[in-house]
Amino acid sequence: MPGMNEQNSVQQPLVEELVRLGWSYVPGKELDREHEQVFVESEVAAALARLNPDVTDEPARASEIVKKLRTLTFAVDDEGLVETNRDAAGWLRGLQPHKFVGADSFRPVRLIDFEDLSNNRFVVSDEVSYGSPGAKARFDIVLWVNGLPLVVGETKTAFKQKVSWLTAANEVVDHYEAKYAPFFTTNVFSFATEGRELMYGATGAPVEHWMTAGPAKEHPMLADVLEAARWLLAPGTVLKLLSSYTLFENPDDNSGVASLRKLIARYMQFDAVELMVARAHAGQSRRGLIYHTQGSGKTLAMVFAAGQLLQDPKLANPTIVLVADRIELVRNAWDQFRTTNMPRLLAPSTARELHDLLGQQDRRGLVFTTVHKFAGAAADLNTRSNIVVLVDEAHRTQEGNLGLTMRAALPNAVFFAFTGTPIAGLDRNTFATFGDTNDEKRTLHAYTSDQSIADGMTVPIHVDPRLVTFQLDKIAVDEAFEELKVAENLDDEQAEVLARRGSRVDVIFANPARIDAVCTDIIDHFYSTVDPLGEKAQVVVYDRAACVAYHARLTELLT
């Protein structure tokens, strides 16, 4: 298409949309900075004077902070990008104290006002150069808050078939972050678009971990990019992602060596947590169901929710209780919270310890427990209204007597339940137990498997029912049963009870001959059809006993 290029087909419309969102446009070449400088230092100094009384009284003090920020950018090569980015995040969030020359004490320094956004200066620039002569980068779009570059965007043309958002994202990760790392010291996230999809990733994240900035569309176009930008790139969202939806995780790999990585919320996690926090504030409805399909990051959503709720001044130092029905799930949740350095983690080892911790001690912070530890808990164990219970895998054991005991022990708590497989049966109904009647479909927030597959979060599942020929010799079974009836001297009623038990589905499924036939077919079908395609397979069985039996037979056949 003549005359259409990356700049006027994608970049310019996006910048215009950002201006409508509240960013002031300043071309990169007109910014008050040298190309070697990461920050617009005059803007940083002005913000320090607006937001800090110590600097308001003596504006020259701003240079002390600007110098420290500049020093951070010099440390990237030695300390690493993500490590330096974590240290910078402490400054950006106002968590870093400083004692100004001539001052009598340390005080937190504010670079950004997260409460009153009008106290900040939001600037969008295009074609921003950075580097020294002969080694310069030129970023397509940069979002500045008070002179600090918080977001970098790379755009590509929408009119080349072989060019996608992936091309742009690879350029950010492999070229810009690798060769111009100091510019990303204060980076919250970067984004990439080719005019059809808008993707974003945390600083230092590999491209395969970048995420959609909203629900994926079947036939995406520029209008969808602009719609996604209205959420992701709005000034309020950028600052919320910085203040409340970014974590730094130190997971232990197989060698036992920790490797720091930055995590940022996906759009469905952000939306769900925002709804949870709003409901916790409302004080009317005391429950909500979060239905997020398996594999979409429910545990991380719980981390973001707990982090916000713990620090929420409106909740006045709450207690967050994370409940699961298996020790393994509690341990997994504990590890996720621990590796992200979440404070005040408590894990009572016994039911009595849990009851004492919530009751007599009235402890605040994060409490991890199985639902079983509520057994025997007194009613009204703790009647505070600023207790929030996060229930993991809510479709299982939390609906029986243990769940009732838990609710009686914490009668005024707010209950948020997370599930990937809600149940709506006569005996158990996740929606009725945890959902609020005022919520659509009794669900506070939903993220379905179809949307997860469309977003690339999870892979599609193909269900392949297999017909395994297995026949019982009815005549022989009847003859054997009559012999057993005579040998055991059973009357007709006893024989009927035994016959009903023997014909149950679980008994038939547990038949060794049937297990052997099914396992043989599984192996033959997998190696002839599934494995050659490079795909995986999952076997679903009737119950735990069948799972053990199938595992044992499959192991025998494969060894």
Coordinates of C-alpha atoms in Angstrom, one line a residue:
M1 CA 0.0 0.0 0.0
P2 CA 1.8 3.2 -1.2
G3 CA 2.6 5.7 1.4
M4 CA 1.8 3.4 4.3
N5 CA 4.6 2.5 6.7
E6 CA 5.2 1.5 10.3
Q7 CA 5.1 5.1 11.5
N8 CA 1.9 6.3 10.0
S9 CA 0.0 3.0 10.0
V10 CA 0.6 1.9 13.6
Q11 CA 2.9 4.2 15.6
Q12 CA 1.1 7.5 14.9
P13 CA -2.4 6.2 15.6
L14 CA -1.2 4.6 18.8
V15 CA 0.5 7.9 20.0
E16 CA -2.7 9.8 19.2
E17 CA -4.7 7.3 21.3
L18 CA -2.2 7.7 24.1
V19 CA -2.7 11.5 24.0
R20 CA -6.5 10.9 24.4
L21 CA -5.7 8.7 27.4
G22 CA -4.0 11.6 29.2
W23 CA -0.3 11.5 28.0
S24 CA 1.2 14.8 26.8
Y25 CA 3.0 14.4 23.5
V26 CA 6.6 15.5 23.3
P27 CA 8.7 14.3 20.3
G28 CA 11.8 12.5 21.3
K29 CA 14.1 15.1 19.8
E30 CA 12.4 17.8 21.9
L31 CA 12.9 16.2 25.3
D32 CA 15.1 18.1 27.7
R33 CA 17.9 15.5 27.8
E34 CA 21.1 14.4 26.1
H35 CA 21.0 11.1 24.2
E36 CA 23.4 9.6 26.8
Q37 CA 21.0 10.3 29.6
V38 CA 18.4 7.8 30.8
F39 CA 16.2 10.3 32.6
V40 CA 14.8 13.7 31.8
E41 CA 16.5 15.0 34.9
S42 CA 14.8 18.4 35.0
E43 CA 11.5 16.6 35.2
V44 CA 12.7 14.3 37.9
A45 CA 13.9 17.2 39.9
A46 CA 10.6 19.1 39.5
A47 CA 8.7 16.0 40.7
L48 CA 10.9 15.7 43.7
A49 CA 10.2 19.3 44.6
R50 CA 6.4 18.8 44.2
L51 CA 6.2 15.6 46.2
N52 CA 8.7 15.9 49.0
P53 CA 8.6 18.8 51.5
D54 CA 12.4 18.4 52.2
V55 CA 13.1 19.2 48.5
T56 CA 10.3 21.8 48.3
D57 CA 12.1 23.8 51.0
E58 CA 15.5 23.3 49.4
P59 CA 15.2 22.4 45.7
A60 CA 19.0 21.8 45.4
R61 CA 18.5 18.6 47.4
A62 CA 16.9 17.0 44.3
S63 CA 20.4 16.5 42.9
E64 CA 21.1 14.0 45.7
I65 CA 18.3 11.7 44.5
V66 CA 19.0 12.2 40.8
K67 CA 22.6 11.2 41.5
K68 CA 21.5 8.0 43.2
L69 CA 19.2 7.1 40.3
R70 CA 21.9 7.8 37.9
T71 CA 24.2 5.5 39.9
L72 CA 21.6 2.7 39.6
T73 CA 21.8 2.9 35.8
F74 CA 25.6 2.4 36.0
A75 CA 25.2 -0.7 38.1
V76 CA 23.2 -2.7 35.4
D77 CA 26.3 -4.3 33.8
D78 CA 27.6 -5.6 37.2
E79 CA 24.4 -6.3 39.0
G80 CA 22.2 -7.5 36.2
L81 CA 19.2 -5.9 34.6
V82 CA 16.4 -7.5 36.7
E83 CA 18.3 -7.0 39.9
T84 CA 18.8 -3.3 39.2
N85 CA 15.2 -3.0 38.0
R86 CA 14.1 -4.4 41.4
D87 CA 16.2 -1.8 43.3
A88 CA 14.8 0.9 41.1
A89 CA 11.2 -0.3 41.8
G90 CA 11.8 0.4 45.5
W91 CA 12.6 4.0 44.7
L92 CA 9.7 4.3 42.3
R93 CA 7.3 3.0 44.8
G94 CA 8.5 5.4 47.5
L95 CA 9.9 2.6 49.7
Q96 CA 13.5 3.9 49.7
P97 CA 14.3 6.2 52.7
H98 CA 17.0 8.9 52.3
K99 CA 18.6 11.3 54.7
F100 CA 19.2 14.6 52.9
V101 CA 22.3 16.6 53.7
G102 CA 21.4 18.9 56.6
A103 CA 18.3 16.8 57.6
D104 CA 18.0 15.2 61.0
S105 CA 16.5 11.8 59.9
F106 CA 15.8 9.4 57.1
R107 CA 12.5 9.9 55.2
P108 CA 10.9 8.0 52.3
V109 CA 11.4 9.7 49.0
R110 CA 8.5 10.1 46.6
L111 CA 9.2 10.1 42.9
I112 CA 5.6 9.4 41.8
D113 CA 2.2 10.2 43.4
F114 CA 0.1 7.0 43.3
E115 CA -2.8 8.6 45.1
D116 CA -3.4 11.8 43.2
L117 CA -2.4 11.2 39.6
S118 CA -2.7 14.9 38.8
N119 CA 0.5 15.5 40.7
N120 CA 2.5 13.6 38.0
R121 CA 3.5 14.6 34.5
F122 CA 2.7 11.9 31.9
V123 CA 4.6 12.2 28.6
V124 CA 4.6 10.1 25.5
S125 CA 7.5 10.5 23.1
D126 CA 8.3 8.8 19.8
E127 CA 11.6 8.2 18.1
V128 CA 13.6 8.5 21.4
S129 CA 17.4 8.1 20.9
Y130 CA 19.6 6.7 23.6
G131 CA 23.3 5.9 23.6
S132 CA 26.6 7.3 22.5
P133 CA 27.7 8.4 19.0
G134 CA 28.1 5.3 16.9
A135 CA 26.1 3.1 19.3
K136 CA 22.6 4.5 19.6
A137 CA 19.2 2.9 19.9
R138 CA 16.0 4.6 18.7
F139 CA 12.9 3.5 20.6
D140 CA 9.6 3.9 18.7
I141 CA 7.6 4.9 21.8
V142 CA 8.5 5.8 25.4
L143 CA 6.1 6.6 28.2
W144 CA 7.7 8.9 30.8
V145 CA 6.3 9.6 34.3
N146 CA 8.0 12.6 36.0
G147 CA 10.9 12.2 33.6
L148 CA 11.4 8.5 34.3
P149 CA 11.1 6.0 31.4
L150 CA 8.5 3.5 32.6
V151 CA 7.4 1.9 29.3
V152 CA 9.1 1.2 26.0
G153 CA 7.1 0.2 22.9
E154 CA 8.2 -1.2 19.6
T155 CA 5.9 -1.0 16.6
K156 CA 6.1 -2.7 13.2
T157 CA 4.1 -2.3 10.0
A158 CA 0.8 -4.0 9.6
F159 CA 1.4 -4.5 5.8
K160 CA 4.2 -7.1 5.8
Q161 CA 3.0 -10.7 6.2
K162 CA 6.3 -12.0 7.6
V163 CA 6.4 -9.3 10.3
S164 CA 4.4 -9.8 13.5
W165 CA 4.4 -8.5 17.1
L166 CA 7.0 -11.2 17.8
T167 CA 9.5 -9.5 15.5
A168 CA 9.1 -6.3 17.6
A169 CA 9.3 -8.2 20.9
N170 CA 12.4 -10.0 19.9
E171 CA 14.0 -6.7 19.0
V172 CA 13.2 -5.4 22.5
V173 CA 14.5 -8.5 24.3
D174 CA 17.5 -9.5 22.2
H175 CA 18.7 -6.1 21.1
Y176 CA 17.5 -3.2 23.3
E177 CA 17.5 -4.9 26.7
A178 CA 20.7 -6.7 26.0
K179 CA 22.7 -3.8 24.5
Y180 CA 21.0 -0.7 26.1
A181 CA 20.1 -2.2 29.5
P182 CA 20.6 1.1 31.5
F183 CA 17.6 2.6 29.8
F184 CA 15.5 -0.2 31.3
T185 CA 16.5 0.5 34.9
T186 CA 13.1 2.0 35.7
N187 CA 11.2 0.0 33.1
V188 CA 7.8 -1.4 34.3
F189 CA 7.2 -3.4 31.1
S190 CA 7.6 -3.1 27.4
F191 CA 5.1 -3.7 24.6
A192 CA 5.1 -4.7 21.0
T193 CA 2.6 -4.5 18.2
E194 CA 2.3 -4.8 14.4
G195 CA -1.1 -3.2 14.3
R196 CA -3.0 -6.4 14.9
E197 CA -2.0 -7.6 18.4
L198 CA -0.7 -5.8 21.4
M199 CA 1.6 -7.9 23.6
Y200 CA 3.6 -6.9 26.7
G201 CA 6.3 -8.4 28.9
A202 CA 8.0 -7.7 32.2
T203 CA 11.6 -6.3 32.1
G204 CA 14.0 -9.2 31.4
A205 CA 11.2 -11.7 30.5
P206 CA 11.8 -14.0 27.5
V207 CA 9.5 -13.4 24.6
E208 CA 7.7 -16.7 25.2
H209 CA 6.5 -15.2 28.5
W210 CA 5.0 -12.1 26.9
M211 CA 1.2 -11.8 27.2
T212 CA -1.9 -10.5 25.4
A213 CA -3.1 -7.1 26.6
G214 CA -6.7 -8.2 26.6
P215 CA -8.8 -11.1 25.2
A216 CA -7.3 -12.4 21.9
K217 CA -9.5 -11.7 18.9
E218 CA -10.2 -14.1 16.0
H219 CA -9.4 -11.5 13.3
P220 CA -7.4 -8.8 15.1
M221 CA -7.0 -5.3 13.6
L222 CA -5.7 -1.9 14.6
A223 CA -9.0 -1.1 16.4
D224 CA -8.3 -4.0 18.7
V225 CA -4.8 -2.8 19.4
L226 CA -6.1 0.7 20.4
E227 CA -8.8 -1.0 22.6
A228 CA -6.1 -3.0 24.4
A229 CA -4.0 0.2 24.7
R230 CA -6.8 1.9 26.5
W231 CA -6.4 -0.6 29.3
L232 CA -2.7 -1.4 29.3
L233 CA -1.2 2.0 28.5
A234 CA -3.6 4.2 30.5
P235 CA -1.6 6.3 33.1
G236 CA -3.6 4.7 35.9
T237 CA -2.9 1.1 34.7
V238 CA 0.8 1.7 34.2
L239 CA 1.1 3.0 37.8
K240 CA -1.0 0.2 39.2
L241 CA 1.1 -2.4 37.5
L242 CA 4.1 -0.7 39.0
S243 CA 2.8 -0.3 42.5
S244 CA 0.6 -3.4 43.0
Y245 CA 1.0 -5.9 40.2
T246 CA 4.7 -6.5 39.8
L247 CA 6.7 -9.1 41.8
F248 CA 10.3 -10.2 41.8
E249 CA 10.7 -13.9 42.3
N250 CA 13.7 -16.0 43.4
P251 CA 12.7 -19.5 42.3
D252 CA 15.1 -22.3 43.1
D253 CA 16.2 -24.2 40.1
N254 CA 17.4 -27.8 40.1
S255 CA 20.9 -26.8 41.0
G256 CA 19.7 -24.9 44.0
V257 CA 20.8 -21.6 42.6
A258 CA 18.3 -18.8 42.7
S259 CA 17.7 -16.7 39.6
L260 CA 15.8 -13.5 40.0
R261 CA 12.9 -12.9 37.6
K262 CA 10.3 -10.2 37.3
L263 CA 6.6 -11.1 37.2
I264 CA 3.8 -8.8 36.0
A265 CA 0.1 -9.5 36.2
R266 CA -1.9 -10.8 33.2
Y267 CA -5.0 -8.9 32.2
M268 CA -7.4 -11.4 33.8
Q269 CA -5.4 -11.5 37.0
F270 CA -5.5 -7.7 37.1
D271 CA -9.3 -7.6 36.5
A272 CA -10.0 -10.3 39.1
V273 CA -7.9 -8.7 41.8
E274 CA -9.4 -5.3 41.2
L275 CA -12.9 -6.7 41.7
M276 CA -11.8 -8.6 44.9
V277 CA -10.3 -5.4 46.4
A278 CA -13.4 -3.4 45.6
R279 CA -15.6 -6.1 47.2
A280 CA -13.5 -6.3 50.3
H281 CA -14.0 -2.5 50.7
A282 CA -17.7 -2.6 50.0
G283 CA -18.6 -4.4 53.3
Q284 CA -21.9 -5.7 51.9
S285 CA -21.3 -8.9 49.9
R286 CA -18.9 -11.2 51.9
R287 CA -18.0 -13.6 49.1
G288 CA -17.0 -14.0 45.5
L289 CA -16.1 -16.8 43.1
I290 CA -13.2 -16.5 40.8
Y291 CA -13.5 -19.1 38.0
H292 CA -10.1 -19.2 36.1
T293 CA -9.4 -22.3 34.0
Q294 CA -6.6 -24.6 35.0
G295 CA -3.1 -23.4 34.1
S296 CA -4.0 -19.7 33.9
G297 CA -2.1 -18.6 37.0
K298 CA -4.6 -18.7 39.8
T299 CA -1.9 -19.0 42.5
L300 CA -0.2 -15.8 41.2
A301 CA -3.5 -14.0 41.2
M302 CA -3.8 -15.0 44.9
V303 CA -0.4 -13.5 45.5
F304 CA -1.3 -10.2 43.9
A305 CA -4.6 -10.1 45.8
A306 CA -3.0 -10.9 49.2
G307 CA -0.3 -8.3 48.6
Q308 CA -2.8 -5.6 47.9
L309 CA -5.1 -6.6 50.7
L310 CA -2.3 -6.8 53.3
Q311 CA -1.2 -3.3 52.6
D312 CA -4.7 -1.8 52.1
P313 CA -5.1 1.0 54.7
K314 CA -8.9 0.6 54.5
L315 CA -8.6 -2.9 55.8
A316 CA -6.6 -1.8 58.8
N317 CA -3.9 -4.5 59.1
P318 CA -6.0 -7.6 58.1
T319 CA -5.4 -11.3 58.3
I320 CA -5.4 -13.2 55.1
V321 CA -6.1 -16.9 55.4
L322 CA -5.2 -19.1 52.4
V323 CA -7.0 -22.5 52.6
A324 CA -6.6 -25.6 50.5
D325 CA -7.7 -29.2 50.9
R326 CA -4.3 -30.9 50.4
I327 CA -1.0 -30.4 52.1
E328 CA 0.7 -30.4 48.7
L329 CA -1.4 -27.4 47.5
V330 CA -0.7 -25.5 50.7
R331 CA 3.0 -26.1 50.2
N332 CA 2.9 -25.0 46.6
A333 CA 1.1 -21.8 47.5
W334 CA 3.6 -21.2 50.4
D335 CA 6.5 -21.6 47.9
Q336 CA 5.0 -19.1 45.5
F337 CA 4.4 -16.6 48.2
R338 CA 7.9 -17.2 49.8
T339 CA 9.8 -16.8 46.5
T340 CA 8.2 -13.5 45.9
N341 CA 9.3 -12.3 49.3
M342 CA 5.8 -11.8 50.6
P343 CA 6.0 -10.7 54.3
R344 CA 4.5 -12.2 57.5
L345 CA 3.9 -15.8 56.3
L346 CA 2.5 -18.1 59.0
A347 CA 1.9 -21.9 58.6
P348 CA 0.5 -23.5 61.7
S349 CA 1.5 -27.2 61.9
T350 CA -1.5 -28.4 63.9
A351 CA -5.2 -27.6 64.3
R352 CA -4.7 -26.4 67.8
E353 CA -1.9 -24.1 66.7
L354 CA -4.2 -22.6 63.9
H355 CA -7.1 -22.1 66.4
D356 CA -4.8 -20.4 68.9
L357 CA -3.2 -18.2 66.1
L358 CA -6.5 -17.0 64.8
G359 CA -8.3 -16.9 68.2
Q360 CA -6.3 -16.0 71.3
Q361 CA -3.3 -14.5 69.5
D362 CA -5.4 -12.7 66.9
R363 CA -2.4 -12.7 64.5
R364 CA -2.2 -10.5 61.4
G365 CA -0.5 -11.4 58.2
L366 CA -0.8 -14.4 55.9
V367 CA -1.9 -17.7 57.3
F368 CA -1.6 -21.0 55.2
T369 CA -3.6 -24.0 56.3
T370 CA -5.6 -27.0 55.1
V371 CA -9.4 -26.9 55.7
H372 CA -9.0 -29.9 57.9
K373 CA -7.3 -27.9 60.6
F374 CA -10.5 -26.1 61.2
A375 CA -12.0 -29.3 62.6
G376 CA -13.1 -28.7 66.2
A377 CA -12.7 -24.9 65.9
A378 CA -15.0 -23.0 68.1
A379 CA -17.8 -20.9 66.6
D380 CA -16.9 -17.2 66.5
L381 CA -13.2 -18.1 66.9
N382 CA -12.5 -14.6 65.5
T383 CA -15.3 -12.2 64.6
R384 CA -13.2 -9.4 63.0
S385 CA -14.5 -8.2 59.6
N386 CA -11.0 -7.6 58.2
I387 CA -10.2 -11.2 57.8
V388 CA -10.1 -12.4 54.1
V389 CA -10.1 -16.1 53.3
L390 CA -8.7 -17.2 49.9
V391 CA -9.9 -20.7 49.1
D392 CA -7.9 -22.7 46.6
E393 CA -9.5 -25.5 44.5
A394 CA -12.9 -24.5 45.9
H395 CA -14.8 -27.2 44.1
R396 CA -13.6 -30.0 46.4
T397 CA -13.8 -30.3 50.2
Q398 CA -14.8 -26.8 51.3
E399 CA -18.5 -27.5 50.9
G400 CA -19.0 -30.1 53.6
N401 CA -18.8 -30.1 57.4
L402 CA -15.2 -28.7 57.4
G403 CA -16.3 -25.8 55.3
L404 CA -19.3 -25.1 57.6
T405 CA -17.0 -25.2 60.6
M406 CA -14.5 -22.8 58.9
R407 CA -17.3 -20.3 58.2
A408 CA -18.7 -20.5 61.7
A409 CA -15.2 -19.9 63.1
L410 CA -14.8 -16.8 61.0
P411 CA -18.4 -15.5 60.7
N412 CA -17.6 -12.0 59.5
A413 CA -14.7 -12.9 57.1
V414 CA -14.8 -12.2 53.4
F415 CA -14.5 -15.4 51.4
F416 CA -13.0 -15.5 47.9
A417 CA -12.9 -18.9 46.2
F418 CA -10.7 -19.8 43.3
T419 CA -11.5 -22.8 41.0
G420 CA -10.7 -24.0 37.6
T421 CA -13.3 -26.7 37.6
P422 CA -16.5 -25.5 39.4
I423 CA -19.1 -28.1 40.2
A424 CA -22.9 -27.6 39.8
G425 CA -24.4 -30.8 41.1
L426 CA -27.2 -31.6 43.5
D427 CA -24.9 -32.6 46.4
R428 CA -22.1 -30.0 45.7
N429 CA -22.5 -26.7 44.0
T430 CA -19.4 -24.4 43.9
F431 CA -21.5 -21.5 42.6
A432 CA -24.1 -21.7 45.3
T433 CA -21.5 -22.1 48.1
F434 CA -19.1 -19.3 47.1
G435 CA -20.9 -17.2 44.5
D436 CA -22.9 -14.1 45.3
T437 CA -26.4 -14.1 43.9
N438 CA -25.9 -10.5 42.6
D439 CA -23.0 -11.6 40.4
E440 CA -23.7 -12.7 36.9
K441 CA -23.8 -16.5 36.9
R442 CA -22.8 -16.2 40.6
T443 CA -19.2 -15.6 39.4
L444 CA -17.2 -12.5 40.4
H445 CA -14.8 -13.0 37.6
A446 CA -14.4 -15.8 34.9
Y447 CA -11.6 -16.7 32.6
T448 CA -12.7 -19.8 30.5
S449 CA -10.7 -22.5 28.9
D450 CA -11.8 -21.2 25.4
Q451 CA -10.4 -17.7 26.1
S452 CA -7.3 -19.2 27.7
I453 CA -6.6 -21.3 24.5
A454 CA -7.3 -18.2 22.3
D455 CA -4.9 -16.2 24.4
G456 CA -2.2 -18.9 24.1
M457 CA -2.2 -19.4 27.9
T458 CA -3.1 -23.1 27.6
V459 CA -3.0 -25.5 24.7
P460 CA -6.1 -27.0 23.2
I461 CA -7.1 -30.5 24.4
H462 CA -8.3 -33.1 21.9
V463 CA -10.4 -35.8 23.7
D464 CA -10.0 -39.2 21.9
P465 CA -12.5 -41.7 23.3
R466 CA -11.2 -45.2 22.7
L467 CA -13.3 -48.4 22.3
V468 CA -11.6 -51.2 24.1
T469 CA -13.1 -54.6 23.4
F470 CA -13.7 -56.2 26.8
Q471 CA -16.4 -58.8 27.4
L472 CA -17.5 -60.7 30.5
D473 CA -18.4 -64.3 30.1
K474 CA -21.9 -63.9 31.6
I475 CA -22.7 -67.6 31.6
A476 CA -19.5 -68.4 33.5
V477 CA -20.0 -65.5 35.9
D478 CA -23.5 -66.7 36.7
E479 CA -22.4 -70.2 37.2
A480 CA -19.6 -69.1 39.5
F481 CA -22.0 -66.8 41.4
E482 CA -24.4 -69.8 42.0
E483 CA -21.5 -71.9 43.3
L484 CA -20.5 -69.1 45.7
K485 CA -24.2 -68.7 46.9
V486 CA -24.4 -72.4 47.7
A487 CA -20.9 -72.6 49.3
E488 CA -21.5 -69.6 51.5
N489 CA -25.2 -70.6 52.3
L490 CA -26.5 -67.2 51.2
D491 CA -30.2 -66.5 51.1
D492 CA -31.8 -64.6 48.2
E493 CA -31.6 -61.2 50.0
Q494 CA -27.9 -61.6 50.8
A495 CA -27.2 -62.8 47.2
E496 CA -28.9 -59.8 45.8
V497 CA -26.8 -57.4 47.9
L498 CA -23.6 -59.2 46.8
A499 CA -24.7 -59.1 43.2
R500 CA -25.3 -55.3 43.4
R501 CA -21.9 -54.7 44.8
G502 CA -20.2 -56.9 42.2
S503 CA -21.9 -55.0 39.3
R504 CA -20.9 -51.5 40.5
V505 CA -19.0 -49.4 37.9
D506 CA -15.9 -49.1 40.1
V507 CA -15.7 -52.9 40.5
I508 CA -15.9 -53.4 36.7
F509 CA -13.4 -50.7 36.0
A510 CA -11.0 -52.3 38.5
N511 CA -11.1 -55.7 36.8
P512 CA -7.4 -56.7 36.0
A513 CA -8.2 -58.0 32.6
R514 CA -9.9 -54.8 31.6
I515 CA -7.1 -52.7 33.0
D516 CA -4.6 -54.7 31.0
A517 CA -6.7 -54.3 27.8
V518 CA -7.1 -50.5 28.3
C519 CA -3.4 -49.9 29.2
T520 CA -2.2 -51.9 26.1
D521 CA -4.5 -49.8 23.9
I522 CA -3.2 -46.6 25.5
I523 CA 0.4 -47.5 24.7
D524 CA -0.3 -48.7 21.2
H525 CA -2.4 -45.6 20.4
F526 CA 0.1 -43.1 21.9
Y527 CA 3.2 -44.4 20.0
S528 CA 1.3 -44.8 16.7
T529 CA -0.7 -41.5 16.7
V530 CA 0.2 -39.0 19.4
D531 CA 4.0 -39.3 19.9
P532 CA 4.8 -38.9 16.2
L533 CA 3.0 -35.5 16.2
G534 CA 5.2 -34.3 19.2
E535 CA 2.1 -34.0 21.4
K536 CA 1.4 -35.1 24.9
A537 CA -1.4 -37.2 26.3
Q538 CA -3.4 -37.3 29.6
V539 CA -5.2 -40.3 30.9
V540 CA -8.4 -39.8 33.0
V541 CA -9.6 -42.6 35.2
Y542 CA -12.6 -43.3 37.5
D543 CA -11.0 -42.8 40.9
R544 CA -7.8 -42.9 42.9
A545 CA -7.7 -46.7 43.2
A546 CA -8.0 -46.9 39.4
C547 CA -5.2 -44.3 39.0
V548 CA -2.9 -46.5 41.1
A549 CA -3.8 -49.6 39.2
Y550 CA -3.4 -48.0 35.8
H551 CA -0.1 -46.5 36.8
A552 CA 1.2 -49.8 37.9
R553 CA 0.2 -51.7 34.8
L554 CA 1.4 -48.9 32.4
T555 CA 4.8 -49.0 34.2
E556 CA 5.0 -52.8 33.8
L557 CA 4.2 -52.6 30.1
L558 CA 6.7 -49.8 29.5
T559 CA 9.6 -51.5 31.3

